[in-house]
Amino acid sequence: MLAENLKSEREKRGWSQEKVAEQIGVTRALYGYYELGLKVPTLVTTLALAKLYETTVEELTR
């Protein structure tokens, strides 16, 4: 599931939600919603997350 994978990838790197949010151009609160599964990132944002985490969209959404 995307939300769980986003949190897992971030925590593996020891990054804060704030750091990830800054890197992909969203607010910390919005990124937090992605990790909670309350909001779904746009395709552009999902691509940015995949690039940031050095993975694929397919892997993030499994």
mmCIF file with all atom_site columns, N, CA and C in Angstrom:
data_model
loop_
_atom_site.group_PDB
_atom_site.id
_atom_site.type_symbol
_atom_site.label_atom_id
_atom_site.label_alt_id
_atom_site.label_comp_id
_atom_site.label_asym_id
_atom_site.label_entity_id
_atom_site.label_seq_id
_atom_site.pdbx_PDB_ins_code
_atom_site.Cartn_x
_atom_site.Cartn_y
_atom_site.Cartn_z
_atom_site.occupancy
_atom_site.B_iso_or_equiv
_atom_site.pdbx_formal_charge
_atom_site.auth_seq_id
_atom_site.auth_comp_id
_atom_site.auth_asym_id
_atom_site.auth_atom_id
_atom_site.pdbx_PDB_model_num
ATOM 1   N N  . MET A 1 1  ? 0.844  -1.181 0.000   1.00 0.00 ? 1  MET A N  1
ATOM 2   C CA . MET A 1 1  ? 0.000  0.000  0.000   1.00 0.00 ? 1  MET A CA 1
ATOM 3   C C  . MET A 1 1  ? 0.892  1.247  0.000   1.00 0.00 ? 1  MET A C  1
ATOM 4   N N  . LEU A 1 2  ? 0.491  2.233  -0.765  1.00 0.00 ? 2  LEU A N  1
ATOM 5   C CA . LEU A 1 2  ? 1.310  3.434  -0.948  1.00 0.00 ? 2  LEU A CA 1
ATOM 6   C C  . LEU A 1 2  ? 1.640  4.115  0.381   1.00 0.00 ? 2  LEU A C  1
ATOM 7   N N  . ALA A 1 3  ? 0.640  4.338  1.217   1.00 0.00 ? 3  ALA A N  1
ATOM 8   C CA . ALA A 1 3  ? 0.868  5.066  2.469   1.00 0.00 ? 3  ALA A CA 1
ATOM 9   C C  . ALA A 1 3  ? 1.936  4.377  3.324   1.00 0.00 ? 3  ALA A C  1
ATOM 10  N N  . GLU A 1 4  ? 1.812  3.072  3.478   1.00 0.00 ? 4  GLU A N  1
ATOM 11  C CA . GLU A 1 4  ? 2.779  2.324  4.288   1.00 0.00 ? 4  GLU A CA 1
ATOM 12  C C  . GLU A 1 4  ? 4.166  2.356  3.666   1.00 0.00 ? 4  GLU A C  1
ATOM 13  N N  . ASN A 1 5  ? 4.224  2.235  2.352   1.00 0.00 ? 5  ASN A N  1
ATOM 14  C CA . ASN A 1 5  ? 5.522  2.246  1.666   1.00 0.00 ? 5  ASN A CA 1
ATOM 15  C C  . ASN A 1 5  ? 6.204  3.599  1.779   1.00 0.00 ? 5  ASN A C  1
ATOM 16  N N  . LEU A 1 6  ? 5.435  4.678  1.692   1.00 0.00 ? 6  LEU A N  1
ATOM 17  C CA . LEU A 1 6  ? 6.034  6.009  1.830   1.00 0.00 ? 6  LEU A CA 1
ATOM 18  C C  . LEU A 1 6  ? 6.661  6.173  3.209   1.00 0.00 ? 6  LEU A C  1
ATOM 19  N N  . LYS A 1 7  ? 5.926  5.755  4.237   1.00 0.00 ? 7  LYS A N  1
ATOM 20  C CA . LYS A 1 7  ? 6.452  5.876  5.600   1.00 0.00 ? 7  LYS A CA 1
ATOM 21  C C  . LYS A 1 7  ? 7.686  5.005  5.778   1.00 0.00 ? 7  LYS A C  1
ATOM 22  N N  . SER A 1 8  ? 7.626  3.790  5.271   1.00 0.00 ? 8  SER A N  1
ATOM 23  C CA . SER A 1 8  ? 8.745  2.864  5.402   1.00 0.00 ? 8  SER A CA 1
ATOM 24  C C  . SER A 1 8  ? 9.993  3.405  4.713   1.00 0.00 ? 8  SER A C  1
ATOM 25  N N  . GLU A 1 9  ? 9.847  3.901  3.490   1.00 0.00 ? 9  GLU A N  1
ATOM 26  C CA . GLU A 1 9  ? 10.997 4.440  2.746   1.00 0.00 ? 9  GLU A CA 1
ATOM 27  C C  . GLU A 1 9  ? 11.599 5.643  3.470   1.00 0.00 ? 9  GLU A C  1
ATOM 28  N N  . ARG A 1 10 ? 10.740 6.502  3.994   1.00 0.00 ? 10 ARG A N  1
ATOM 29  C CA . ARG A 1 10 ? 11.232 7.689  4.708   1.00 0.00 ? 10 ARG A CA 1
ATOM 30  C C  . ARG A 1 10 ? 11.978 7.278  5.970   1.00 0.00 ? 10 ARG A C  1
ATOM 31  N N  . GLU A 1 11 ? 11.394 6.368  6.736   1.00 0.00 ? 11 GLU A N  1
ATOM 32  C CA . GLU A 1 11 ? 12.009 5.960  7.989   1.00 0.00 ? 11 GLU A CA 1
ATOM 33  C C  . GLU A 1 11 ? 13.318 5.201  7.770   1.00 0.00 ? 11 GLU A C  1
ATOM 34  N N  . LYS A 1 12 ? 13.409 4.427  6.678   1.00 0.00 ? 12 LYS A N  1
ATOM 35  C CA . LYS A 1 12 ? 14.658 3.721  6.365   1.00 0.00 ? 12 LYS A CA 1
ATOM 36  C C  . LYS A 1 12 ? 15.816 4.691  6.246   1.00 0.00 ? 12 LYS A C  1
ATOM 37  N N  . ARG A 1 13 ? 15.515 5.882  5.761   1.00 0.00 ? 13 ARG A N  1
ATOM 38  C CA . ARG A 1 13 ? 16.548 6.890  5.531   1.00 0.00 ? 13 ARG A CA 1
ATOM 39  C C  . ARG A 1 13 ? 16.737 7.817  6.723   1.00 0.00 ? 13 ARG A C  1
ATOM 40  N N  . GLY A 1 14 ? 15.874 7.709  7.708   1.00 0.00 ? 14 GLY A N  1
ATOM 41  C CA . GLY A 1 14 ? 15.972 8.573  8.878   1.00 0.00 ? 14 GLY A CA 1
ATOM 42  C C  . GLY A 1 14 ? 15.565 10.007 8.590   1.00 0.00 ? 14 GLY A C  1
ATOM 43  N N  . TRP A 1 15 ? 14.734 10.196 7.586   1.00 0.00 ? 15 TRP A N  1
ATOM 44  C CA . TRP A 1 15 ? 14.308 11.536 7.195   1.00 0.00 ? 15 TRP A CA 1
ATOM 45  C C  . TRP A 1 15 ? 13.029 11.921 7.917   1.00 0.00 ? 15 TRP A C  1
ATOM 46  N N  . SER A 1 16 ? 12.843 13.219 8.103   1.00 0.00 ? 16 SER A N  1
ATOM 47  C CA . SER A 1 16 ? 11.599 13.736 8.674   1.00 0.00 ? 16 SER A CA 1
ATOM 48  C C  . SER A 1 16 ? 10.581 13.941 7.555   1.00 0.00 ? 16 SER A C  1
ATOM 49  N N  . GLN A 1 17 ? 9.329  14.041 7.940   1.00 0.00 ? 17 GLN A N  1
ATOM 50  C CA . GLN A 1 17 ? 8.291  14.360 6.952   1.00 0.00 ? 17 GLN A CA 1
ATOM 51  C C  . GLN A 1 17 ? 8.574  15.728 6.338   1.00 0.00 ? 17 GLN A C  1
ATOM 52  N N  . GLU A 1 18 ? 9.062  16.635 7.149   1.00 0.00 ? 18 GLU A N  1
ATOM 53  C CA . GLU A 1 18 ? 9.377  17.985 6.668   1.00 0.00 ? 18 GLU A CA 1
ATOM 54  C C  . GLU A 1 18 ? 10.426 17.942 5.554   1.00 0.00 ? 18 GLU A C  1
ATOM 55  N N  . LYS A 1 19 ? 11.460 17.148 5.739   1.00 0.00 ? 19 LYS A N  1
ATOM 56  C CA . LYS A 1 19 ? 12.527 17.041 4.737   1.00 0.00 ? 19 LYS A CA 1
ATOM 57  C C  . LYS A 1 19 ? 11.980 16.506 3.418   1.00 0.00 ? 19 LYS A C  1
ATOM 58  N N  . VAL A 1 20 ? 11.183 15.452 3.487   1.00 0.00 ? 20 VAL A N  1
ATOM 59  C CA . VAL A 1 20 ? 10.614 14.873 2.267   1.00 0.00 ? 20 VAL A CA 1
ATOM 60  C C  . VAL A 1 20 ? 9.692  15.882 1.599   1.00 0.00 ? 20 VAL A C  1
ATOM 61  N N  . ALA A 1 21 ? 8.849  16.514 2.378   1.00 0.00 ? 21 ALA A N  1
ATOM 62  C CA . ALA A 1 21 ? 7.904  17.491 1.830   1.00 0.00 ? 21 ALA A CA 1
ATOM 63  C C  . ALA A 1 21 ? 8.636  18.607 1.092   1.00 0.00 ? 21 ALA A C  1
ATOM 64  N N  . GLU A 1 22 ? 9.702  19.112 1.677   1.00 0.00 ? 22 GLU A N  1
ATOM 65  C CA . GLU A 1 22 ? 10.485 20.161 1.022   1.00 0.00 ? 22 GLU A CA 1
ATOM 66  C C  . GLU A 1 22 ? 11.061 19.675 -0.303  1.00 0.00 ? 22 GLU A C  1
ATOM 67  N N  . GLN A 1 23 ? 11.555 18.438 -0.323  1.00 0.00 ? 23 GLN A N  1
ATOM 68  C CA . GLN A 1 23 ? 12.181 17.884 -1.526  1.00 0.00 ? 23 GLN A CA 1
ATOM 69  C C  . GLN A 1 23 ? 11.193 17.726 -2.684  1.00 0.00 ? 23 GLN A C  1
ATOM 70  N N  . ILE A 1 24 ? 9.921  17.447 -2.364  1.00 0.00 ? 24 ILE A N  1
ATOM 71  C CA . ILE A 1 24 ? 8.944  17.218 -3.437  1.00 0.00 ? 24 ILE A CA 1
ATOM 72  C C  . ILE A 1 24 ? 8.002  18.398 -3.647  1.00 0.00 ? 24 ILE A C  1
ATOM 73  N N  . GLY A 1 25 ? 8.168  19.451 -2.853  1.00 0.00 ? 25 GLY A N  1
ATOM 74  C CA . GLY A 1 25 ? 7.406  20.676 -3.068  1.00 0.00 ? 25 GLY A CA 1
ATOM 75  C C  . GLY A 1 25 ? 5.977  20.669 -2.540  1.00 0.00 ? 25 GLY A C  1
ATOM 76  N N  . VAL A 1 26 ? 5.756  19.990 -1.405  1.00 0.00 ? 26 VAL A N  1
ATOM 77  C CA . VAL A 1 26 ? 4.441  20.027 -0.767  1.00 0.00 ? 26 VAL A CA 1
ATOM 78  C C  . VAL A 1 26 ? 4.633  20.417 0.694   1.00 0.00 ? 26 VAL A C  1
ATOM 79  N N  . THR A 1 27 ? 3.536  20.681 1.389   1.00 0.00 ? 27 THR A N  1
ATOM 80  C CA . THR A 1 27 ? 3.645  21.008 2.812   1.00 0.00 ? 27 THR A CA 1
ATOM 81  C C  . THR A 1 27 ? 3.868  19.731 3.618   1.00 0.00 ? 27 THR A C  1
ATOM 82  N N  . ARG A 1 28 ? 4.389  19.897 4.825   1.00 0.00 ? 28 ARG A N  1
ATOM 83  C CA . ARG A 1 28 ? 4.577  18.753 5.699   1.00 0.00 ? 28 ARG A CA 1
ATOM 84  C C  . ARG A 1 28 ? 3.243  18.102 6.021   1.00 0.00 ? 28 ARG A C  1
ATOM 85  N N  . ALA A 1 29 ? 2.226  18.910 6.223   1.00 0.00 ? 29 ALA A N  1
ATOM 86  C CA . ALA A 1 29 ? 0.899  18.377 6.547   1.00 0.00 ? 29 ALA A CA 1
ATOM 87  C C  . ALA A 1 29 ? 0.361  17.514 5.407   1.00 0.00 ? 29 ALA A C  1
ATOM 88  N N  . LEU A 1 30 ? 0.512  17.973 4.172   1.00 0.00 ? 30 LEU A N  1
ATOM 89  C CA . LEU A 1 30 ? 0.031  17.199 3.030   1.00 0.00 ? 30 LEU A CA 1
ATOM 90  C C  . LEU A 1 30 ? 0.788  15.890 2.914   1.00 0.00 ? 30 LEU A C  1
ATOM 91  N N  . TYR A 1 31 ? 2.104  15.944 3.081   1.00 0.00 ? 31 TYR A N  1
ATOM 92  C CA . TYR A 1 31 ? 2.866  14.691 3.033   1.00 0.00 ? 31 TYR A CA 1
ATOM 93  C C  . TYR A 1 31 ? 2.412  13.748 4.147   1.00 0.00 ? 31 TYR A C  1
ATOM 94  N N  . GLY A 1 32 ? 2.130  14.274 5.315   1.00 0.00 ? 32 GLY A N  1
ATOM 95  C CA . GLY A 1 32 ? 1.624  13.458 6.414   1.00 0.00 ? 32 GLY A CA 1
ATOM 96  C C  . GLY A 1 32 ? 0.320  12.759 6.044   1.00 0.00 ? 32 GLY A C  1
ATOM 97  N N  . TYR A 1 33 ? -0.536 13.467 5.312   1.00 0.00 ? 33 TYR A N  1
ATOM 98  C CA . TYR A 1 33 ? -1.786 12.860 4.849   1.00 0.00 ? 33 TYR A CA 1
ATOM 99  C C  . TYR A 1 33 ? -1.514 11.710 3.882   1.00 0.00 ? 33 TYR A C  1
ATOM 100 N N  . TYR A 1 34 ? -0.486 11.850 3.051   1.00 0.00 ? 34 TYR A N  1
ATOM 101 C CA . TYR A 1 34 ? -0.119 10.754 2.145   1.00 0.00 ? 34 TYR A CA 1
ATOM 102 C C  . TYR A 1 34 ? 0.261  9.508  2.949   1.00 0.00 ? 34 TYR A C  1
ATOM 103 N N  . GLU A 1 35 ? 1.064  9.706  3.988   1.00 0.00 ? 35 GLU A N  1
ATOM 104 C CA . GLU A 1 35 ? 1.506  8.573  4.796   1.00 0.00 ? 35 GLU A CA 1
ATOM 105 C C  . GLU A 1 35 ? 0.363  7.947  5.598   1.00 0.00 ? 35 GLU A C  1
ATOM 106 N N  . LEU A 1 36 ? -0.622 8.728  5.935   1.00 0.00 ? 36 LEU A N  1
ATOM 107 C CA . LEU A 1 36 ? -1.782 8.211  6.670   1.00 0.00 ? 36 LEU A CA 1
ATOM 108 C C  . LEU A 1 36 ? -2.831 7.602  5.733   1.00 0.00 ? 36 LEU A C  1
ATOM 109 N N  . GLY A 1 37 ? -2.653 7.811  4.439   1.00 0.00 ? 37 GLY A N  1
ATOM 110 C CA . GLY A 1 37 ? -3.623 7.306  3.474   1.00 0.00 ? 37 GLY A CA 1
ATOM 111 C C  . GLY A 1 37 ? -4.876 8.157  3.374   1.00 0.00 ? 37 GLY A C  1
ATOM 112 N N  . LEU A 1 38 ? -4.821 9.380  3.897   1.00 0.00 ? 38 LEU A N  1
ATOM 113 C CA . LEU A 1 38 ? -5.980 10.270 3.858   1.00 0.00 ? 38 LEU A CA 1
ATOM 114 C C  . LEU A 1 38 ? -6.081 11.030 2.540   1.00 0.00 ? 38 LEU A C  1
ATOM 115 N N  . LYS A 1 39 ? -4.960 11.170 1.867   1.00 0.00 ? 39 LYS A N  1
ATOM 116 C CA . LYS A 1 39 ? -4.914 11.798 0.544   1.00 0.00 ? 39 LYS A CA 1
ATOM 117 C C  . LYS A 1 39 ? -3.997 10.973 -0.335  1.00 0.00 ? 39 LYS A C  1
ATOM 118 N N  . VAL A 1 40 ? -4.255 11.044 -1.637  1.00 0.00 ? 40 VAL A N  1
ATOM 119 C CA . VAL A 1 40 ? -3.441 10.329 -2.622  1.00 0.00 ? 40 VAL A CA 1
ATOM 120 C C  . VAL A 1 40 ? -2.649 11.368 -3.410  1.00 0.00 ? 40 VAL A C  1
ATOM 121 N N  . PRO A 1 41 ? -1.333 11.207 -3.510  1.00 0.00 ? 41 PRO A N  1
ATOM 122 C CA . PRO A 1 41 ? -0.536 12.182 -4.264  1.00 0.00 ? 41 PRO A CA 1
ATOM 123 C C  . PRO A 1 41 ? -0.876 12.142 -5.753  1.00 0.00 ? 41 PRO A C  1
ATOM 124 N N  . THR A 1 42 ? -0.691 13.267 -6.404  1.00 0.00 ? 42 THR A N  1
ATOM 125 C CA . THR A 1 42 ? -0.878 13.317 -7.856  1.00 0.00 ? 42 THR A CA 1
ATOM 126 C C  . THR A 1 42 ? 0.183  12.445 -8.517  1.00 0.00 ? 42 THR A C  1
ATOM 127 N N  . LEU A 1 43 ? -0.005 12.180 -9.794  1.00 0.00 ? 43 LEU A N  1
ATOM 128 C CA . LEU A 1 43 ? 0.975  11.387 -10.524 1.00 0.00 ? 43 LEU A CA 1
ATOM 129 C C  . LEU A 1 43 ? 2.334  12.078 -10.517 1.00 0.00 ? 43 LEU A C  1
ATOM 130 N N  . VAL A 1 44 ? 2.347  13.369 -10.713 1.00 0.00 ? 44 VAL A N  1
ATOM 131 C CA . VAL A 1 44 ? 3.613  14.120 -10.713 1.00 0.00 ? 44 VAL A CA 1
ATOM 132 C C  . VAL A 1 44 ? 4.305  13.987 -9.359  1.00 0.00 ? 44 VAL A C  1
ATOM 133 N N  . THR A 1 45 ? 3.554  14.105 -8.286  1.00 0.00 ? 45 THR A N  1
ATOM 134 C CA . THR A 1 45 ? 4.126  13.978 -6.949  1.00 0.00 ? 45 THR A CA 1
ATOM 135 C C  . THR A 1 45 ? 4.596  12.555 -6.694  1.00 0.00 ? 45 THR A C  1
ATOM 136 N N  . THR A 1 46 ? 3.834  11.576 -7.156  1.00 0.00 ? 46 THR A N  1
ATOM 137 C CA . THR A 1 46 ? 4.231  10.181 -6.989  1.00 0.00 ? 46 THR A CA 1
ATOM 138 C C  . THR A 1 46 ? 5.531  9.902  -7.732  1.00 0.00 ? 46 THR A C  1
ATOM 139 N N  . LEU A 1 47 ? 5.666  10.454 -8.917  1.00 0.00 ? 47 LEU A N  1
ATOM 140 C CA . LEU A 1 47 ? 6.912  10.304 -9.675  1.00 0.00 ? 47 LEU A CA 1
ATOM 141 C C  . LEU A 1 47 ? 8.075  10.947 -8.931  1.00 0.00 ? 47 LEU A C  1
ATOM 142 N N  . ALA A 1 48 ? 7.840  12.114 -8.341  1.00 0.00 ? 48 ALA A N  1
ATOM 143 C CA . ALA A 1 48 ? 8.887  12.797 -7.574  1.00 0.00 ? 48 ALA A CA 1
ATOM 144 C C  . ALA A 1 48 ? 9.291  11.968 -6.356  1.00 0.00 ? 48 ALA A C  1
ATOM 145 N N  . LEU A 1 49 ? 8.314  11.352 -5.705  1.00 0.00 ? 49 LEU A N  1
ATOM 146 C CA . LEU A 1 49 ? 8.609  10.501 -4.550  1.00 0.00 ? 49 LEU A CA 1
ATOM 147 C C  . LEU A 1 49 ? 9.411  9.273  -4.962  1.00 0.00 ? 49 LEU A C  1
ATOM 148 N N  . ALA A 1 50 ? 9.036  8.667  -6.070  1.00 0.00 ? 50 ALA A N  1
ATOM 149 C CA . ALA A 1 50 ? 9.771  7.494  -6.556  1.00 0.00 ? 50 ALA A CA 1
ATOM 150 C C  . ALA A 1 50 ? 11.222 7.868  -6.856  1.00 0.00 ? 50 ALA A C  1
ATOM 151 N N  . LYS A 1 51 ? 11.411 9.011  -7.469  1.00 0.00 ? 51 LYS A N  1
ATOM 152 C CA . LYS A 1 51 ? 12.771 9.462  -7.778  1.00 0.00 ? 51 LYS A CA 1
ATOM 153 C C  . LYS A 1 51 ? 13.547 9.741  -6.487  1.00 0.00 ? 51 LYS A C  1
ATOM 154 N N  . LEU A 1 52 ? 12.916 10.427 -5.556  1.00 0.00 ? 52 LEU A N  1
ATOM 155 C CA . LEU A 1 52 ? 13.562 10.756 -4.287  1.00 0.00 ? 52 LEU A CA 1
ATOM 156 C C  . LEU A 1 52 ? 13.983 9.494  -3.539  1.00 0.00 ? 52 LEU A C  1
ATOM 157 N N  . TYR A 1 53 ? 13.117 8.494  -3.542  1.00 0.00 ? 53 TYR A N  1
ATOM 158 C CA . TYR A 1 53 ? 13.386 7.249  -2.820  1.00 0.00 ? 53 TYR A CA 1
ATOM 159 C C  . TYR A 1 53 ? 14.134 6.221  -3.673  1.00 0.00 ? 53 TYR A C  1
ATOM 160 N N  . GLU A 1 54 ? 14.527 6.630  -4.873  1.00 0.00 ? 54 GLU A N  1
ATOM 161 C CA . GLU A 1 54 ? 15.295 5.772  -5.784  1.00 0.00 ? 54 GLU A CA 1
ATOM 162 C C  . GLU A 1 54 ? 14.615 4.423  -5.994  1.00 0.00 ? 54 GLU A C  1
ATOM 163 N N  . THR A 1 55 ? 13.335 4.495  -6.350  1.00 0.00 ? 55 THR A N  1
ATOM 164 C CA . THR A 1 55 ? 12.543 3.306  -6.623  1.00 0.00 ? 55 THR A CA 1
ATOM 165 C C  . THR A 1 55 ? 11.597 3.617  -7.765  1.00 0.00 ? 55 THR A C  1
ATOM 166 N N  . THR A 1 56 ? 10.661 2.734  -8.021  1.00 0.00 ? 56 THR A N  1
ATOM 167 C CA . THR A 1 56 ? 9.693  2.941  -9.097  1.00 0.00 ? 56 THR A CA 1
ATOM 168 C C  . THR A 1 56 ? 8.315  3.221  -8.501  1.00 0.00 ? 56 THR A C  1
ATOM 169 N N  . VAL A 1 57 ? 7.455  3.799  -9.312  1.00 0.00 ? 57 VAL A N  1
ATOM 170 C CA . VAL A 1 57 ? 6.068  4.018  -8.888  1.00 0.00 ? 57 VAL A CA 1
ATOM 171 C C  . VAL A 1 57 ? 5.426  2.671  -8.574  1.00 0.00 ? 57 VAL A C  1
ATOM 172 N N  . GLU A 1 58 ? 5.723  1.682  -9.396  1.00 0.00 ? 58 GLU A N  1
ATOM 173 C CA . GLU A 1 58 ? 5.165  0.340  -9.177  1.00 0.00 ? 58 GLU A CA 1
ATOM 174 C C  . GLU A 1 58 ? 5.539  -0.190 -7.790  1.00 0.00 ? 58 GLU A C  1
ATOM 175 N N  . GLU A 1 59 ? 6.800  -0.043 -7.409  1.00 0.00 ? 59 GLU A N  1
ATOM 176 C CA . GLU A 1 59 ? 7.239  -0.519 -6.103  1.00 0.00 ? 59 GLU A CA 1
ATOM 177 C C  . GLU A 1 59 ? 6.569  0.271  -4.968  1.00 0.00 ? 59 GLU A C  1
ATOM 178 N N  . LEU A 1 60 ? 6.406  1.576  -5.140  1.00 0.00 ? 60 LEU A N  1
ATOM 179 C CA . LEU A 1 60 ? 5.784  2.382  -4.099  1.00 0.00 ? 60 LEU A CA 1
ATOM 180 C C  . LEU A 1 60 ? 4.321  2.025  -3.907  1.00 0.00 ? 60 LEU A C  1
ATOM 181 N N  . THR A 1 61 ? 3.655  1.633  -4.970  1.00 0.00 ? 61 THR A N  1
ATOM 182 C CA . THR A 1 61 ? 2.214  1.393  -4.889  1.00 0.00 ? 61 THR A CA 1
ATOM 183 C C  . THR A 1 61 ? 1.844  -0.063 -4.608  1.00 0.00 ? 61 THR A C  1
ATOM 184 N N  . ARG A 1 62 ? 2.810  -0.931 -4.427  1.00 0.00 ? 62 ARG A N  1
ATOM 185 C CA . ARG A 1 62 ? 2.514  -2.332 -4.107  1.00 0.00 ? 62 ARG A CA 1
ATOM 186 C C  . ARG A 1 62 ? 1.952  -2.477 -2.736  1.00 0.00 ? 62 ARG A C  1
#
